[in-house]
Amino acid sequence: MVYRELLQEGEKIILVVVDGLGGLPVLGSFTELELANLPNLNSLAKRFPVGALESVGAGITPGSGPAHLSLFGYDPLKYRIGRGILEALGLDMEIREGYVAIRCNFATLKDGVIVDRRAGRISTEENRRIVEKLKKINKVEDVEVIWESGKEHRFVMVLRGEGLSEEILETDPGREGERPLDPEPLEASAEKTSRILKKILEISREILKDEERGNFFLMRGYAKLPKIEKFEEKWGLRAFGTASYPMYRGLAKLVGMYVPKDTPDFEAELAELEKNFDNYDFFYIHYKDADKAGEDGDWRKKVLALERFDSYIPRILKLGGIVAITGDHNTPSLLRSHSWHYVPLLITSLKAGVPTAWSFTEREAIKGSLGIRKSYELIPLLLASANRLKRFGA
Amino acid sequence: MVYRELLQEGEKIILVVVDGLGGLPVLGSFTELELANLPNLNSLAKRFPVGALESVGAGITPGSGPAHLSLFGYDPLKYRIGRGILEALGLDMEIREGYVAIRCNFATLKDGVIVDRRAGRISTEENRRIVEKLKKINKVEDVEVIWESGKEHRFVMVLRGEGLSEEILETDPGREGERPLDPEPLEASAEKTSRILKKILEISREILKDEERGNFFLMRGYAKLPKIEKFEEKWGLRAFGTASYPMYRGLAKLVGMYVPKDTPDFEAELAELEKNFDNYDFFYIHYKDADKAGEDGDWRKKVLALERFDSYIPRILKLGGIVAITGDHNTPSLLRSHSWHYVPLLITSLKAGVPTAWSFTEREAIKGSLGIRKSYELIPLLLASANRLKRFGA
């Protein structure tokens, strides 16, 4: 796009992502944002412009990966991040270009046939114990093999090396009573990867043979990093990102942001933001609790999560710079899940537009002067408001 | 696009462009449009539909060139008009397909090295005197050379002839203490143009050698007209355009509108519009003062400019036809420059949509029934409202 030609230095920008921000009416009439007591957000909404964002497209409920990419200014339909990568990021594994990440499930075989595709949903502790045994396989040919336990029967394997491919047949036949498939290459360039995976399976079978449940595992969601332009190159912003959950930290790292360690909660994230404020131009900070409450279908808990978030606002504003407050997607308690609806947006600058709202709610947001835009248009709006975009044409 | 298939005869259309129309809150609360006393505009806004336009894209502040192209129905990202062309249009020079227009600066050389890239910002009078001397160079090979003074150290050179190219190295090294670069060809087809420019520089050096300041000049922004479909072919409208500033007249000519001479102010433009009303289908008229006041950062002056504009409305309405009132972009006094924000729009026809507003302001515009659209979608809306578009499909 034309933006790169127009970049110049300007003010600092803070992007506050309230995960699962917006909702739908509960009690038949009001949303969580309308029910919550949000003195700071509502005061900002009266004084500054609001609007609404859509991550992907009409009716499309985004996962955290596409939703965040969109907020970072990447069209999520152009940059698709494979499931293996997202799982690996969620376990805080390091992923670089060329690596292949694979979602694995422990399974139970009997006479070579799958009798349980999830190994009886073994406990996370059991999982850790068995994965520890698999870690003996740390290199095959010139390729390093990294293992990381997930929850219950799930774990992730990452291959690091040259000439790897994600074009491999998934080994899960999708139902019990069948034999696992072999990780055959789906294109000629995948032969090396296929050979290595077969070798890994062969050794694993031997290592796991005495396990009652989880004496084998199935592989799917093979994924490499998509080729993605770094955030700093794309938008001319030295970027900092902080989140308490590994997946969001991983997404920030994926686009090249600096991400500090040891941020177990929002309080810690905020402390890191404050500490690093002089050294970057752009700051992404992630608030998780609204989403969790929405996923639980607990609107009271979501109201409380939003109220807790509201209490942090003065501390964020104190830093200076232009602050955008929005969500990666809505998580209405009514749906107990992410949703496709327009996400409320607020930008704390009168340069961004005229104020139009009386409160920070879904109903006010969609009528706001920032309009209804794709999430990946937010960064340009923020750049403009921070005086970071030159005029286009004379 | 599909529009061409659907064109038919219909009513006349007047497009009134209030340059720099919209703004941002001044005094911390109201915009210039909200502060101004605009009885005619506000009455129209109550009776007719309003909406909002965006020239290019999120956060992109357009120059006058792209902003006008967009209003004339051309996507400004597809049709990029080079800097040389815009400068030439701004000096009322005639530009046709195949010509190359070049921005030039007088500079001061000493022993072949640039000691002042702007020749001490010589006066416009000095500039005229020196350019007069350069006009001796009026033909090199079969190519005509046209010179026109700008302000201070700036002027424009236009080459007219066959086989010319804009792919030439800019000669300004960008800093003092270096030698000017040679206008080398950047592709094989630019050799003729390069040769001619070198010849012009050689003769110029001799002509200018006794000048104390401005004994040489630097060249950049080489540009040819982009291939652009004429407005009449594209939209089936015999088009008239009038403006008091050369650049806007030039943009109207560029798309093939008939543009009368001698329109030093809005009063004169309006008189020409009235005189020519029977002979065309489409009329573009340009009001400059709101933009000037905004660029000066003077909201009181902008309020007065808007009020003066308002007083002309009855005279415009009297003509008949459908009138659209909008801007090419906003120029908020707060920013002292063009801006990227949605531009208010009003169409004086109930066929265009339902009325929704109480006044003609930014806040009302973005909630209007015409929606928020790209500026280049306005002409189709006007065609439809003027009964000039047939049904698409059966």
Short mmCIF file of N, CA and C in Angstrom, two decimals, chain A residues 1-3 6 373 377 380-381 384 389 392, chain B residues 53-62 70 75-77 339-342 373-376:
data_model
loop_
_atom_site.label_atom_id
_atom_site.label_comp_id
_atom_site.label_asym_id
_atom_site.label_seq_id
_atom_site.Cartn_x
_atom_site.Cartn_y
_atom_site.Cartn_z
N MET A 1 0.84 -1.21 0.00
CA MET A 1 0.00 0.00 0.00
C MET A 1 0.86 1.25 0.00
N VAL A 2 0.18 2.34 -0.12
CA VAL A 2 0.83 3.63 -0.28
C VAL A 2 1.42 4.14 1.04
N TYR A 3 1.05 3.52 2.16
CA TYR A 3 1.45 4.07 3.46
C TYR A 3 2.96 4.23 3.62
N LEU A 6 4.55 7.39 2.92
CA LEU A 6 4.06 8.58 3.63
C LEU A 6 4.55 8.67 5.07
N ARG A 373 -14.84 0.36 10.40
CA ARG A 373 -13.69 0.05 9.55
C ARG A 373 -13.20 -1.35 9.82
N GLU A 377 -7.32 -1.27 9.45
CA GLU A 377 -7.23 0.16 9.11
C GLU A 377 -6.96 1.01 10.35
N PRO A 380 -3.29 2.78 10.44
CA PRO A 380 -3.22 4.04 9.68
C PRO A 380 -3.95 5.21 10.33
N LEU A 381 -5.10 4.95 10.92
CA LEU A 381 -5.83 6.03 11.61
C LEU A 381 -4.99 6.58 12.77
N ALA A 384 -2.04 8.61 11.46
CA ALA A 384 -2.49 9.95 11.05
C ALA A 384 -2.70 10.83 12.28
N LEU A 389 1.82 10.49 9.27
CA LEU A 389 1.61 10.25 7.84
C LEU A 389 1.65 11.57 7.07
N PHE A 392 -0.71 12.72 0.90
CA PHE A 392 -0.63 11.89 -0.31
C PHE A 392 -0.89 12.78 -1.52
N LEU B 53 -17.80 11.35 2.95
CA LEU B 53 -16.92 10.81 1.92
C LEU B 53 -15.47 10.71 2.40
N GLU B 54 -14.77 9.74 1.86
CA GLU B 54 -13.33 9.58 2.11
C GLU B 54 -12.61 9.48 0.76
N SER B 55 -11.60 10.33 0.55
CA SER B 55 -10.94 10.42 -0.76
C SER B 55 -10.14 9.19 -1.13
N VAL B 56 -9.28 8.76 -0.20
CA VAL B 56 -8.30 7.73 -0.57
C VAL B 56 -8.42 6.51 0.34
N GLY B 57 -8.13 6.65 1.62
CA GLY B 57 -8.19 5.51 2.51
C GLY B 57 -7.97 5.95 3.95
N ALA B 58 -8.05 5.00 4.86
CA ALA B 58 -7.94 5.28 6.29
C ALA B 58 -6.66 6.05 6.60
N GLY B 59 -6.82 7.20 7.20
CA GLY B 59 -5.67 7.97 7.67
C GLY B 59 -4.91 8.71 6.58
N ILE B 60 -5.35 8.59 5.33
CA ILE B 60 -4.60 9.24 4.24
C ILE B 60 -5.14 10.64 3.97
N THR B 61 -4.27 11.60 4.16
CA THR B 61 -4.59 13.00 3.90
C THR B 61 -4.28 13.31 2.45
N PRO B 62 -5.28 13.61 1.64
CA PRO B 62 -5.01 13.80 0.22
C PRO B 62 -4.57 15.22 -0.10
N SER B 70 -10.71 11.94 -7.06
CA SER B 70 -11.64 11.04 -6.39
C SER B 70 -13.07 11.58 -6.53
N ASP B 75 -10.49 6.51 -8.93
CA ASP B 75 -9.76 6.05 -7.75
C ASP B 75 -8.35 6.65 -7.78
N PRO B 76 -8.03 7.49 -6.81
CA PRO B 76 -6.75 8.20 -6.87
C PRO B 76 -5.54 7.31 -6.63
N LEU B 77 -5.74 6.08 -6.17
CA LEU B 77 -4.60 5.17 -6.05
C LEU B 77 -4.28 4.55 -7.41
N SER B 339 -6.83 17.21 5.96
CA SER B 339 -6.87 16.07 6.87
C SER B 339 -7.50 14.86 6.19
N TRP B 340 -7.49 13.75 6.90
CA TRP B 340 -7.93 12.45 6.39
C TRP B 340 -9.38 12.14 6.76
N HIS B 341 -10.03 13.02 7.52
CA HIS B 341 -11.34 12.66 8.08
C HIS B 341 -12.45 12.69 7.03
N TYR B 342 -13.51 11.97 7.35
CA TYR B 342 -14.68 11.92 6.47
C TYR B 342 -15.20 13.33 6.17
N ARG B 373 -18.82 6.78 2.30
CA ARG B 373 -18.37 6.19 1.05
C ARG B 373 -17.05 6.79 0.60
N LYS B 374 -16.43 6.10 -0.33
CA LYS B 374 -15.27 6.68 -0.99
C LYS B 374 -15.77 7.84 -1.87
N SER B 375 -14.96 8.89 -1.98
CA SER B 375 -15.36 10.05 -2.78
C SER B 375 -15.67 9.65 -4.22
N TYR B 376 -14.94 8.65 -4.74
CA TYR B 376 -15.17 8.30 -6.14
C TYR B 376 -16.47 7.51 -6.36
#
